[in-house]
Short mmCIF file of C-alpha atoms and ligand atoms in Angstrom, two decimals:
data_model
loop_
_atom_site.label_atom_id
_atom_site.label_comp_id
_atom_site.label_asym_id
_atom_site.label_seq_id
_atom_site.Cartn_x
_atom_site.Cartn_y
_atom_site.Cartn_z
CA MET A 196 19.44 -86.26 125.24
CA ASN A 197 16.58 -83.78 125.54
CA LYS A 198 13.76 -84.26 128.02
CA GLU A 199 11.14 -85.10 125.41
CA ALA A 200 13.24 -87.88 123.86
CA LEU A 201 14.17 -89.27 127.30
CA VAL A 202 10.53 -89.36 128.46
CA LYS A 203 9.41 -91.06 125.22
CA SER A 204 12.08 -93.77 125.57
CA LEU A 205 11.23 -94.32 129.26
CA GLN A 206 7.54 -94.64 128.41
CA GLU A 207 8.35 -97.27 125.80
CA ILE A 208 10.37 -99.25 128.35
CA ALA A 209 8.22 -98.98 131.52
CA GLY A 210 4.81 -97.94 130.23
CA LYS A 211 3.31 -94.43 130.11
CA GLU A 212 1.66 -94.68 133.54
CA HIS A 213 5.03 -95.37 135.21
CA VAL A 214 6.84 -92.26 134.01
CA VAL A 215 6.40 -88.89 135.74
CA PHE A 216 7.74 -85.77 134.06
CA ALA A 217 5.49 -82.79 134.94
CA GLU A 218 7.42 -80.34 137.13
CA GLU A 219 4.70 -80.15 139.80
CA ASP A 220 4.59 -83.98 140.09
CA LEU A 221 8.38 -84.28 140.26
CA VAL A 222 8.43 -82.15 143.42
CA CYS A 223 7.15 -85.24 145.28
CA TYR A 224 10.31 -87.15 144.30
CA ALA A 225 12.80 -84.39 145.18
CA PHE A 226 13.26 -85.09 148.86
CA ASN A 227 15.13 -87.13 151.41
CA ALA A 228 14.85 -87.24 155.18
CA ARG A 229 18.06 -85.20 155.69
CA SER A 230 17.54 -82.40 153.15
CA ARG A 231 13.73 -82.59 153.20
CA ARG A 232 13.62 -80.77 149.85
CA MET A 233 16.27 -80.85 147.12
CA SER A 234 16.89 -77.70 145.14
CA THR A 235 17.26 -79.53 141.81
CA PRO A 236 14.33 -81.82 140.99
CA PRO A 237 14.87 -84.72 138.57
CA VAL A 238 13.95 -84.25 134.93
CA ALA A 239 11.82 -87.42 135.10
CA ALA A 240 10.98 -90.25 137.51
CA VAL A 241 10.42 -93.79 136.32
CA SER A 242 9.12 -96.84 138.21
CA PRO A 243 10.21 -99.99 136.38
CA ALA A 244 8.92 -103.42 137.46
CA THR A 245 11.56 -105.86 136.22
CA ALA A 246 15.34 -106.18 136.08
CA ARG A 247 15.04 -106.20 132.28
CA GLU A 248 13.31 -102.79 132.33
CA VAL A 249 15.98 -101.44 134.70
CA SER A 250 18.62 -102.82 132.35
CA GLN A 251 17.13 -100.99 129.36
CA ILE A 252 16.81 -97.75 131.35
CA LEU A 253 20.43 -97.86 132.57
CA ALA A 254 21.75 -98.71 129.12
CA LEU A 255 19.90 -95.66 127.77
CA ALA A 256 21.17 -93.40 130.59
CA ASN A 257 24.71 -94.71 130.15
CA GLU A 258 24.69 -94.08 126.42
CA HIS A 259 23.52 -90.50 126.88
CA GLY A 260 25.35 -89.66 130.13
CA VAL A 261 22.13 -89.13 132.13
CA PRO A 262 22.79 -89.17 135.93
CA VAL A 263 20.64 -91.78 137.74
CA MET A 264 19.44 -91.71 141.38
CA VAL A 265 17.89 -94.89 142.76
CA GLN A 266 15.16 -94.25 145.33
CA GLY A 267 13.69 -96.53 147.99
CA ARG A 268 11.62 -94.40 150.36
CA GLY A 269 14.01 -91.45 150.71
CA SER A 270 14.46 -91.90 154.47
CA CYS A 271 18.27 -91.71 154.23
CA LEU A 272 20.02 -89.45 156.72
CA ALA A 273 23.34 -88.63 155.00
CA ASP A 274 21.93 -87.04 151.85
CA ASN A 275 22.66 -90.38 150.16
CA LEU A 276 20.06 -89.59 147.55
CA THR A 277 20.47 -85.97 146.51
CA ILE A 278 19.94 -84.69 143.03
CA GLU A 279 22.73 -82.25 142.37
CA ARG A 280 23.00 -82.50 138.59
CA PRO A 281 20.41 -80.90 136.31
CA GLY A 282 18.83 -83.42 133.95
CA SER A 283 18.97 -86.33 136.43
CA LEU A 284 16.69 -89.35 136.23
CA LEU A 285 15.07 -90.75 139.37
CA LEU A 286 14.55 -94.51 139.40
CA SER A 287 11.93 -95.52 141.97
CA MET A 288 12.02 -99.15 143.14
CA ASN A 289 8.50 -99.10 144.61
CA ARG A 290 7.19 -101.81 142.20
CA PHE A 291 9.76 -104.45 143.20
CA LEU A 292 7.61 -106.13 145.85
CA LYS A 293 8.47 -109.85 145.68
CA LEU A 294 8.49 -111.40 149.19
CA GLU A 295 9.06 -115.16 149.50
CA ILE A 296 10.10 -116.90 152.71
CA ASP A 297 11.93 -120.22 152.31
CA PRO A 298 11.86 -121.89 155.77
CA ASP A 299 13.78 -124.94 154.48
CA THR A 300 16.91 -122.91 153.70
CA LEU A 301 16.31 -120.16 156.30
CA THR A 302 16.26 -117.52 153.57
CA ALA A 303 13.95 -114.96 152.03
CA VAL A 304 13.97 -113.74 148.43
CA VAL A 305 12.74 -110.16 148.28
CA GLY A 306 12.37 -107.25 145.91
CA PRO A 307 14.21 -104.05 146.91
CA GLY A 308 10.96 -102.08 147.25
CA VAL A 309 9.63 -104.21 150.13
CA ILE A 310 9.32 -102.38 153.47
CA THR A 311 11.67 -103.88 156.07
CA HIS A 312 8.83 -104.30 158.59
CA ASP A 313 6.92 -106.51 156.12
CA ILE A 314 9.91 -108.88 155.83
CA LYS A 315 10.11 -109.16 159.62
CA LYS A 316 6.40 -109.93 159.89
CA ALA A 317 6.48 -112.49 157.06
CA ALA A 318 9.49 -114.24 158.64
CA GLU A 319 7.76 -114.29 162.06
CA ARG A 320 4.83 -116.20 160.59
CA HIS A 321 7.32 -119.06 159.99
CA GLY A 322 8.92 -118.71 163.46
CA LEU A 323 11.88 -116.95 161.81
CA PHE A 324 13.63 -113.68 162.48
CA TYR A 325 15.11 -110.97 160.22
CA PRO A 326 17.01 -108.92 162.84
CA PRO A 327 18.20 -105.63 161.23
CA ASP A 328 15.90 -102.91 162.55
CA PRO A 329 16.76 -99.33 161.60
CA ALA A 330 14.53 -97.04 163.68
CA SER A 331 12.83 -96.25 160.34
CA PHE A 332 11.98 -99.93 159.66
CA THR A 333 8.24 -99.35 159.36
CA TYR A 334 8.71 -97.20 156.25
CA CYS A 335 12.20 -97.73 154.75
CA THR A 336 12.85 -100.35 152.05
CA ILE A 337 15.13 -103.35 152.12
CA GLY A 338 16.80 -102.01 148.94
CA GLY A 339 17.72 -98.80 150.81
CA ASN A 340 18.89 -100.91 153.78
CA VAL A 341 21.17 -102.99 151.54
CA ALA A 342 22.50 -99.91 149.72
CA THR A 343 23.37 -98.20 153.03
CA ASP A 344 24.16 -101.36 155.05
CA ALA A 345 21.59 -100.08 157.54
CA GLY A 346 22.04 -100.83 161.20
CA GLY A 347 19.58 -100.38 164.02
CA LEU A 348 18.84 -101.02 167.65
CA GLN A 349 19.50 -104.77 167.54
CA CYS A 350 22.88 -104.53 165.76
CA VAL A 351 24.67 -104.81 169.05
CA LYS A 352 23.81 -108.52 169.16
CA TYR A 353 22.75 -109.37 165.61
CA GLY A 354 24.88 -107.17 163.34
CA THR A 355 23.96 -104.92 160.43
CA THR A 356 22.19 -105.63 157.13
CA LYS A 357 25.36 -106.98 155.49
CA GLN A 358 25.40 -109.99 157.81
CA TYR A 359 22.05 -111.07 156.34
CA VAL A 360 22.65 -110.48 152.62
CA ALA A 361 23.44 -113.83 151.00
CA GLY A 362 22.97 -112.88 147.36
CA LEU A 363 21.95 -110.08 145.03
CA GLU A 364 20.66 -109.48 141.55
CA ILE A 365 22.21 -106.26 140.27
CA VAL A 366 21.83 -104.26 137.10
CA LEU A 367 25.15 -102.64 136.19
CA PRO A 368 25.30 -99.10 134.75
CA ASP A 369 25.85 -100.46 131.21
CA GLY A 370 22.70 -102.61 131.50
CA ARG A 371 24.30 -106.00 132.19
CA ILE A 372 22.47 -108.05 134.83
CA ILE A 373 24.55 -110.08 137.31
CA ARG A 374 23.69 -112.45 140.17
CA THR A 375 26.04 -112.69 143.13
CA GLY A 376 26.04 -115.14 146.06
CA GLY A 377 23.09 -117.48 146.63
CA LYS A 378 21.47 -119.71 149.24
CA CYS A 379 24.61 -121.74 150.08
CA ILE A 380 25.77 -121.35 153.68
CA LYS A 381 29.41 -121.58 152.60
CA ASP A 382 30.70 -119.97 149.40
CA VAL A 383 34.23 -118.64 149.02
CA ALA A 384 34.50 -118.65 145.24
CA GLY A 385 36.10 -115.46 143.90
CA TYR A 386 35.93 -111.92 145.25
CA ASN A 387 32.90 -111.20 147.39
CA LEU A 388 30.93 -109.01 144.99
CA THR A 389 27.78 -109.31 147.12
CA GLN A 390 29.44 -107.39 149.94
CA LEU A 391 30.98 -104.88 147.53
CA PHE A 392 27.48 -103.78 146.55
CA VAL A 393 26.17 -103.74 150.14
CA GLY A 394 26.68 -100.17 151.40
CA SER A 395 27.56 -98.83 147.93
CA GLU A 396 24.78 -96.21 148.20
CA GLY A 397 23.46 -96.55 144.66
CA THR A 398 26.85 -95.59 143.17
CA LEU A 399 27.64 -98.90 141.42
CA GLY A 400 24.35 -100.26 140.09
CA VAL A 401 20.73 -101.03 140.90
CA VAL A 402 19.82 -103.90 143.25
CA THR A 403 16.76 -105.64 141.80
CA GLU A 404 16.53 -108.75 144.03
CA ILE A 405 17.97 -109.78 147.39
CA ILE A 406 18.47 -113.16 149.07
CA LEU A 407 18.36 -112.64 152.85
CA LYS A 408 19.46 -115.00 155.62
CA LEU A 409 16.97 -115.59 158.43
CA ILE A 410 17.51 -117.04 161.90
CA PRO A 411 15.16 -118.70 164.42
CA LEU A 412 13.00 -116.23 166.35
CA PRO A 413 14.12 -115.80 169.98
CA GLU A 414 11.59 -117.22 172.45
CA GLY A 415 11.24 -114.07 174.57
CA LYS A 416 12.68 -110.69 175.50
CA LYS A 417 12.78 -108.28 178.42
CA ALA A 418 13.24 -104.49 178.34
CA MET A 419 14.99 -102.44 181.02
CA LEU A 420 15.65 -98.75 181.59
CA VAL A 421 18.65 -97.73 183.73
CA LEU A 422 19.32 -94.19 184.96
CA PHE A 423 22.69 -92.80 186.08
CA ASP A 424 23.61 -89.48 187.71
CA ASN A 425 27.04 -89.66 186.12
CA LEU A 426 27.64 -89.63 182.37
CA GLU A 427 30.98 -91.37 182.47
CA ASN A 428 29.71 -94.27 184.59
CA ALA A 429 26.82 -94.87 182.19
CA ALA A 430 29.25 -95.02 179.28
CA ARG A 431 31.54 -97.36 181.23
CA ALA A 432 28.56 -99.61 182.07
CA ILE A 433 28.06 -100.18 178.34
CA SER A 434 31.48 -101.76 177.77
CA ARG A 435 31.29 -103.67 181.09
CA ILE A 436 27.92 -105.17 180.13
CA MET A 437 29.35 -106.26 176.78
CA ILE A 438 32.05 -108.31 178.54
CA SER A 439 29.73 -109.60 181.30
CA GLY A 440 28.69 -112.72 179.38
CA VAL A 441 25.32 -111.22 178.41
CA THR A 442 25.00 -109.65 174.97
CA PRO A 443 21.91 -107.46 175.08
CA SER A 444 19.83 -107.43 171.91
CA VAL A 445 19.47 -103.67 172.35
CA MET A 446 21.57 -101.17 174.33
CA GLU A 447 20.73 -97.54 173.62
CA TYR A 448 22.20 -94.50 175.30
CA MET A 449 20.78 -91.01 175.97
CA ASP A 450 22.37 -88.08 177.81
CA GLU A 451 20.61 -85.63 180.12
CA VAL A 452 19.65 -83.13 177.39
CA ILE A 453 17.79 -85.91 175.55
CA ILE A 454 16.27 -87.30 178.78
CA ASP A 455 15.00 -83.82 179.59
CA ALA A 456 13.60 -83.35 176.06
CA VAL A 457 11.85 -86.75 176.21
CA GLU A 458 10.48 -86.06 179.70
CA ASP A 459 9.08 -82.70 178.52
CA VAL A 460 7.12 -84.49 175.82
CA ALA A 461 6.23 -87.88 177.35
CA HIS A 462 6.18 -87.28 181.16
CA LEU A 463 7.63 -90.69 182.04
CA GLY A 464 8.75 -89.59 185.52
CA PHE A 465 12.54 -89.58 185.00
CA PRO A 466 14.43 -88.10 188.02
CA SER A 467 15.58 -84.53 187.31
CA HIS A 468 19.17 -85.32 188.36
CA ALA A 469 19.56 -88.19 185.85
CA GLN A 470 22.58 -87.48 183.64
CA ALA A 471 22.34 -90.52 181.39
CA MET A 472 19.97 -93.35 180.55
CA LEU A 473 20.50 -96.80 179.07
CA LEU A 474 17.62 -98.59 177.35
CA ILE A 475 18.44 -102.27 177.35
CA GLU A 476 16.73 -105.38 176.00
CA VAL A 477 17.84 -108.96 176.54
CA ASP A 478 16.40 -111.84 174.54
CA GLY A 479 16.66 -115.62 174.14
CA ALA A 480 15.13 -118.70 175.79
CA LEU A 481 12.48 -117.70 178.36
CA SER A 482 14.35 -119.58 181.09
CA THR A 483 17.42 -117.31 180.64
CA LEU A 484 15.77 -113.88 180.73
CA ALA A 485 15.69 -113.39 184.52
CA SER A 486 19.36 -114.27 184.95
CA GLN A 487 20.36 -112.00 182.04
CA VAL A 488 18.47 -109.11 183.68
CA GLU A 489 20.20 -109.88 186.99
CA ILE A 490 23.70 -109.81 185.47
CA VAL A 491 23.03 -106.52 183.64
CA SER A 492 21.49 -104.98 186.80
CA ASP A 493 24.48 -106.07 188.84
CA VAL A 494 26.95 -104.35 186.47
CA CYS A 495 24.85 -101.16 186.47
CA ASN A 496 24.48 -101.14 190.27
CA ARG A 497 28.24 -101.52 190.72
CA LEU A 498 28.68 -98.44 188.52
CA GLY A 499 26.25 -96.41 190.65
CA ALA A 500 22.95 -96.66 188.73
CA ILE A 501 20.35 -94.49 190.51
CA GLU A 502 17.31 -96.36 189.19
CA ILE A 503 16.65 -99.58 187.29
CA ARG A 504 13.20 -100.18 185.82
CA VAL A 505 12.47 -103.62 184.43
CA ALA A 506 9.39 -103.67 182.21
CA ASN A 507 6.87 -106.15 183.53
CA SER A 508 4.01 -105.41 181.20
CA SER A 509 3.57 -104.53 177.56
CA LYS A 510 2.65 -100.98 178.64
CA GLU A 511 5.95 -100.59 180.53
CA THR A 512 7.87 -102.07 177.58
CA GLU A 513 6.13 -99.64 175.26
CA ASN A 514 7.22 -96.72 177.51
CA VAL A 515 10.86 -97.84 177.28
CA TRP A 516 10.80 -97.87 173.49
CA MET A 517 8.69 -94.74 173.24
CA ALA A 518 11.49 -92.88 175.05
CA ARG A 519 13.90 -93.98 172.33
CA ARG A 520 11.59 -93.48 169.37
CA ILE A 521 10.68 -89.88 170.18
CA CYS A 522 14.12 -88.61 171.15
CA MET A 523 14.98 -87.23 167.69
CA GLN A 524 11.69 -85.35 167.46
CA ALA A 525 11.78 -84.27 171.14
CA LEU A 526 15.18 -82.69 170.56
CA THR A 527 13.72 -80.30 167.98
CA ARG A 528 12.12 -78.48 170.96
CA LYS A 529 15.58 -77.71 172.35
CA ALA A 530 16.99 -75.82 169.34
CA LYS A 531 16.17 -74.62 165.83
CA GLY A 532 18.76 -76.87 164.22
CA ARG A 533 21.64 -79.25 164.82
CA PHE A 534 24.62 -80.92 163.26
CA SER A 535 24.37 -84.60 163.94
CA GLY A 536 25.84 -87.75 162.47
CA ASP A 537 26.56 -91.42 162.98
CA PRO A 538 30.20 -91.94 163.96
CA ALA A 539 31.26 -94.99 165.98
CA ALA A 540 34.19 -95.76 168.25
CA PRO A 541 35.49 -98.99 169.81
CA ILE A 542 33.19 -99.58 172.80
CA ASP A 543 35.98 -99.15 175.37
CA LYS A 544 36.36 -95.54 174.10
CA LEU A 545 32.69 -94.61 174.48
CA ALA A 546 33.19 -92.73 177.75
CA ASP A 547 35.92 -90.62 176.09
CA CYS A 548 33.49 -89.83 173.27
CA VAL A 549 30.58 -88.66 175.42
CA LEU A 550 32.97 -86.49 177.47
CA LYS A 551 34.46 -85.08 174.24
CA VAL A 552 30.99 -84.03 173.03
CA LYS A 553 30.50 -82.13 176.33
CA ASP A 554 33.97 -80.54 176.08
CA LEU A 555 33.30 -79.35 172.54
CA GLY A 556 30.02 -77.82 173.70
CA LEU A 557 31.85 -75.82 176.37
CA LYS A 558 34.70 -74.87 174.01
CA HIS A 559 32.32 -73.53 171.34
CA SER A 560 29.60 -72.23 173.73
CA ILE A 561 26.81 -74.32 172.25
CA ILE A 562 24.37 -76.87 173.66
CA THR A 563 25.23 -80.48 172.85
CA ALA A 564 23.34 -83.74 173.23
CA CYS A 565 24.27 -87.34 172.57
CA TYR A 566 22.27 -90.52 172.03
CA GLY A 567 22.70 -93.65 170.01
CA HIS A 568 23.07 -97.38 169.58
CA ALA A 569 25.79 -97.34 172.19
CA GLY A 570 26.20 -101.09 172.61
CA ASP A 571 27.97 -101.17 169.25
CA GLY A 572 29.86 -97.91 169.84
CA ASN A 573 27.61 -95.96 167.43
CA MET A 574 26.63 -92.50 168.67
CA HIS A 575 24.54 -89.65 167.33
CA PRO A 576 26.35 -86.61 168.78
CA CYS A 577 24.24 -83.46 168.33
CA PHE A 578 25.66 -79.94 168.19
CA LEU A 579 22.67 -77.60 168.55
CA PHE A 580 22.19 -74.03 167.31
CA ASN A 581 19.58 -71.29 167.39
CA ASN A 582 21.20 -68.60 165.22
CA ASP A 583 23.79 -68.19 162.46
CA ALA A 584 26.72 -67.56 164.81
CA GLU A 585 25.92 -70.69 166.82
CA LYS A 586 25.42 -72.63 163.61
CA GLU A 587 28.99 -71.87 162.50
CA ARG A 588 30.37 -72.90 165.92
CA ALA A 589 28.26 -76.07 165.90
CA ARG A 590 29.60 -76.97 162.43
CA GLN A 591 33.15 -76.47 163.70
CA ALA A 592 32.50 -78.60 166.81
CA SER A 593 30.97 -81.37 164.73
CA GLY A 594 34.03 -81.46 162.43
CA GLU A 595 36.36 -81.59 165.42
CA PHE A 596 34.38 -84.49 166.85
CA TYR A 597 34.74 -86.51 163.65
CA GLU A 598 38.51 -85.90 163.72
CA PHE A 599 38.61 -87.05 167.34
CA VAL A 600 36.60 -90.22 166.67
CA VAL A 601 38.87 -91.28 163.81
CA SER A 602 41.99 -90.51 165.90
CA ILE A 603 40.86 -93.08 168.51
CA GLY A 604 40.20 -95.83 165.95
CA GLY A 605 36.59 -94.99 165.09
CA THR A 606 34.67 -94.50 161.86
CA VAL A 607 32.95 -91.46 160.33
CA SER A 608 29.87 -93.52 159.51
CA ALA A 609 28.50 -96.53 161.36
CA GLU A 610 25.14 -96.79 159.60
CA HIS A 611 23.87 -93.84 157.52
CA GLY A 612 26.68 -93.93 154.96
CA ILE A 613 28.73 -91.12 153.44
CA GLY A 614 26.16 -89.85 150.97
CA HIS A 615 26.56 -86.32 149.63
CA GLU A 616 26.95 -85.12 153.22
CA LYS A 617 30.31 -86.53 154.29
CA PRO A 618 32.67 -87.08 151.30
CA HIS A 619 34.95 -84.41 152.82
CA TYR A 620 35.43 -86.67 155.88
CA MET A 621 36.57 -89.70 153.85
CA HIS A 622 40.23 -88.59 153.93
CA LEU A 623 40.14 -88.63 157.75
CA GLN A 624 39.63 -92.38 157.71
CA PHE A 625 41.23 -93.53 154.46
CA GLY A 626 44.70 -92.92 153.07
CA ASP A 627 45.48 -92.21 149.41
CA ALA A 628 45.95 -95.90 148.55
CA GLN A 629 42.50 -96.88 149.84
CA MET A 630 40.84 -93.90 148.17
CA ASP A 631 42.55 -94.86 144.89
CA ILE A 632 41.22 -98.42 145.15
CA MET A 633 37.67 -97.21 145.85
CA LYS A 634 37.74 -94.69 143.01
CA GLY A 635 39.21 -97.37 140.72
CA ILE A 636 36.30 -99.71 141.53
CA LYS A 637 33.83 -96.92 140.77
CA ARG A 638 35.62 -96.14 137.48
CA LEU A 639 35.66 -99.81 136.46
CA ILE A 640 31.96 -100.45 137.11
CA ASP A 641 30.60 -97.02 136.23
CA PRO A 642 33.07 -95.41 133.78
CA MET A 643 30.54 -92.76 132.69
CA GLY A 644 29.93 -91.79 136.35
CA ILE A 645 26.13 -91.89 135.93
CA MET A 646 25.22 -93.64 139.22
CA ASN A 647 24.50 -91.17 142.04
CA PRO A 648 27.29 -88.72 141.09
CA GLY A 649 28.71 -86.72 144.00
CA CYS A 650 27.86 -89.45 146.52
CA LEU A 651 30.86 -90.94 148.41
CA PHE A 652 33.42 -89.01 146.35
CA ASP A 653 33.54 -85.30 145.63
CA GLU A 654 33.99 -85.54 141.89
CA ALA A 655 31.15 -86.36 139.49
CA ARG A 656 33.19 -87.93 136.72
CA HIS A 657 36.04 -90.34 137.11
CA GLU A 658 38.53 -89.54 134.39
C1 FAD B 189 13.60 -91.33 161.92
C2 FAD B 189 14.68 -92.09 161.18
C3 FAD B 189 15.39 -93.04 161.88
C4 FAD B 189 16.41 -93.76 161.23
N1 FAD B 189 17.08 -94.72 161.91
C5 FAD B 189 18.06 -95.42 161.31
C6 FAD B 189 18.77 -96.43 162.03
O1 FAD B 189 18.50 -96.71 163.19
N2 FAD B 189 19.76 -97.09 161.37
C7 FAD B 189 20.08 -96.81 160.06
O2 FAD B 189 21.00 -97.44 159.52
N3 FAD B 189 19.42 -95.87 159.36
C8 FAD B 189 18.42 -95.17 159.94
N4 FAD B 189 17.74 -94.21 159.23
C9 FAD B 189 18.15 -93.91 157.84
C10 FAD B 189 17.37 -94.64 156.72
O3 FAD B 189 16.10 -95.04 157.13
C11 FAD B 189 18.17 -95.83 156.19
O4 FAD B 189 19.35 -95.36 155.56
C12 FAD B 189 17.40 -96.70 155.16
O5 FAD B 189 18.21 -97.81 154.85
C13 FAD B 189 17.04 -95.97 153.88
O6 FAD B 189 16.05 -96.73 153.19
P1 FAD B 189 15.15 -96.05 152.05
O7 FAD B 189 14.29 -97.09 151.46
O8 FAD B 189 14.44 -94.86 152.58
O9 FAD B 189 16.29 -95.64 151.01
P2 FAD B 189 16.54 -94.24 150.30
O10 FAD B 189 16.67 -93.18 151.33
O11 FAD B 189 15.55 -94.03 149.24
O12 FAD B 189 17.97 -94.52 149.64
C14 FAD B 189 19.11 -94.67 150.45
C15 FAD B 189 20.32 -94.98 149.54
O13 FAD B 189 20.15 -96.27 148.97
C16 FAD B 189 20.19 -96.20 147.54
N5 FAD B 189 19.24 -97.22 147.05
C17 FAD B 189 17.96 -97.40 147.43
N6 FAD B 189 17.43 -98.47 146.82
C18 FAD B 189 18.41 -98.98 146.03
C19 FAD B 189 18.48 -100.09 145.13
N7 FAD B 189 17.45 -100.90 144.93
N8 FAD B 189 19.64 -100.30 144.46
C20 FAD B 189 20.72 -99.50 144.65
N9 FAD B 189 20.70 -98.43 145.50
C21 FAD B 189 19.56 -98.18 146.17
C22 FAD B 189 19.81 -94.76 147.22
O14 FAD B 189 20.30 -94.36 145.96
C23 FAD B 189 20.49 -94.02 148.37
O15 FAD B 189 21.85 -93.86 148.11
C24 FAD B 189 16.70 -93.49 159.86
C25 FAD B 189 15.96 -92.53 159.16
C26 FAD B 189 14.96 -91.83 159.81
C27 FAD B 189 14.18 -90.82 159.02
#
């Protein structure tokens, strides 16, 4: 199908003002947070407003073999949304903005284009809580969260997006519209198609509506910052806290390179000999907060914590979270580039992981750093480089770390997904039989291979 005919058909479906096709305008759509700028812009971008419009667009694309990328806000970190094929169509979900809270069933019905932060705020007005909180929650969409099964700081206690998805409306690549799940608390009828689509990274269809579960808002919370002069002890404290009877709502980890980078930028007065830092939050009934803090402090003290700061004011709490929020940006002052990622290991293996990152740094003569949502075993190991030779060694070290994580029972992706960045790591985690099942599912639902080709699997078409 040539560009002119495609644009005309899209304009008939979605309206002229919702189709972008000038090259200079399309530049604004050709980005994601990992690649910043994609080399191949889409041939057109369309912003439909209803499932019916999406259905007509997909049926058209399917008939003519036009590759389709679904875009939320492009904040993905595994190149989940990368236009590799010339002639691709970008489908923006920014007009799907339905947001209804149903306090009687503890659910919300939302459009995929709603910003995650807005759902949290709307739920709070009813005394309810939508817990998933990717660090990007003030600008990413719930559709992107569902498609990547986004995690976040509070996953350690509350789980990832999938735990809160009760039902979906999905447009399949051939244009059929299906509804999965619903507002029932219990529902075991048939295969769980809702969860099949959660985390499918726009490779199986377009999510056009989401039913989310909500829970009562915790009464209060308390933030703490714990410093260690020994990396291993900090990592061990994480698994000990998890079995102490207190489940923190947040437990983040940073090593000394990150602490130093944050201190350079924010001047929070961290001791220069600190090797690791835990940022912890406990929540629940107000009457339980002090005892939760005491139990966590006790575990940390027994493992040789050199300083424990408990936030007693909103300013102190803000400092704790500022340290976490700026660490990615602060690290850019340490090196020109880095290989990073989102592997996870069982929490009792966390100490082995942080030591492995250090070892790989020494082996390949590069600087390394490590931070992450450590309470759920999810790390962001960083292999830094300042020139081409270091870049090659950092790439090698990063690959070796993924192999190590899988060898100890971990996963190559805890939250960002596989995207176009990590298909070559899939074989580390999955054998031939599992890969065959996944490719078979893709072939069944998307036989023309139009949905986000190249994402998850290396091949574009699925003969
Ligand atoms: C600073 C920063 C911090 C981050 N922190 C976290 C974190 O803590 N935890 C975490 O998990 N992620 C994190 N991320 C990654 C990112 O924000 C999440 O992956 C988020 O879910 C992406 O949402 P989005 O709206 O930007 O989606 P996009 O980036 O636009 O899309 C992501 C994927 O979802 C697909 N998609 C989007 N909408 C739909 C739809 N309606 N139907 C079908 N497929 C769809 C896309 O095709 C793509 O494959 C972070 C990113 C940044 C930049």
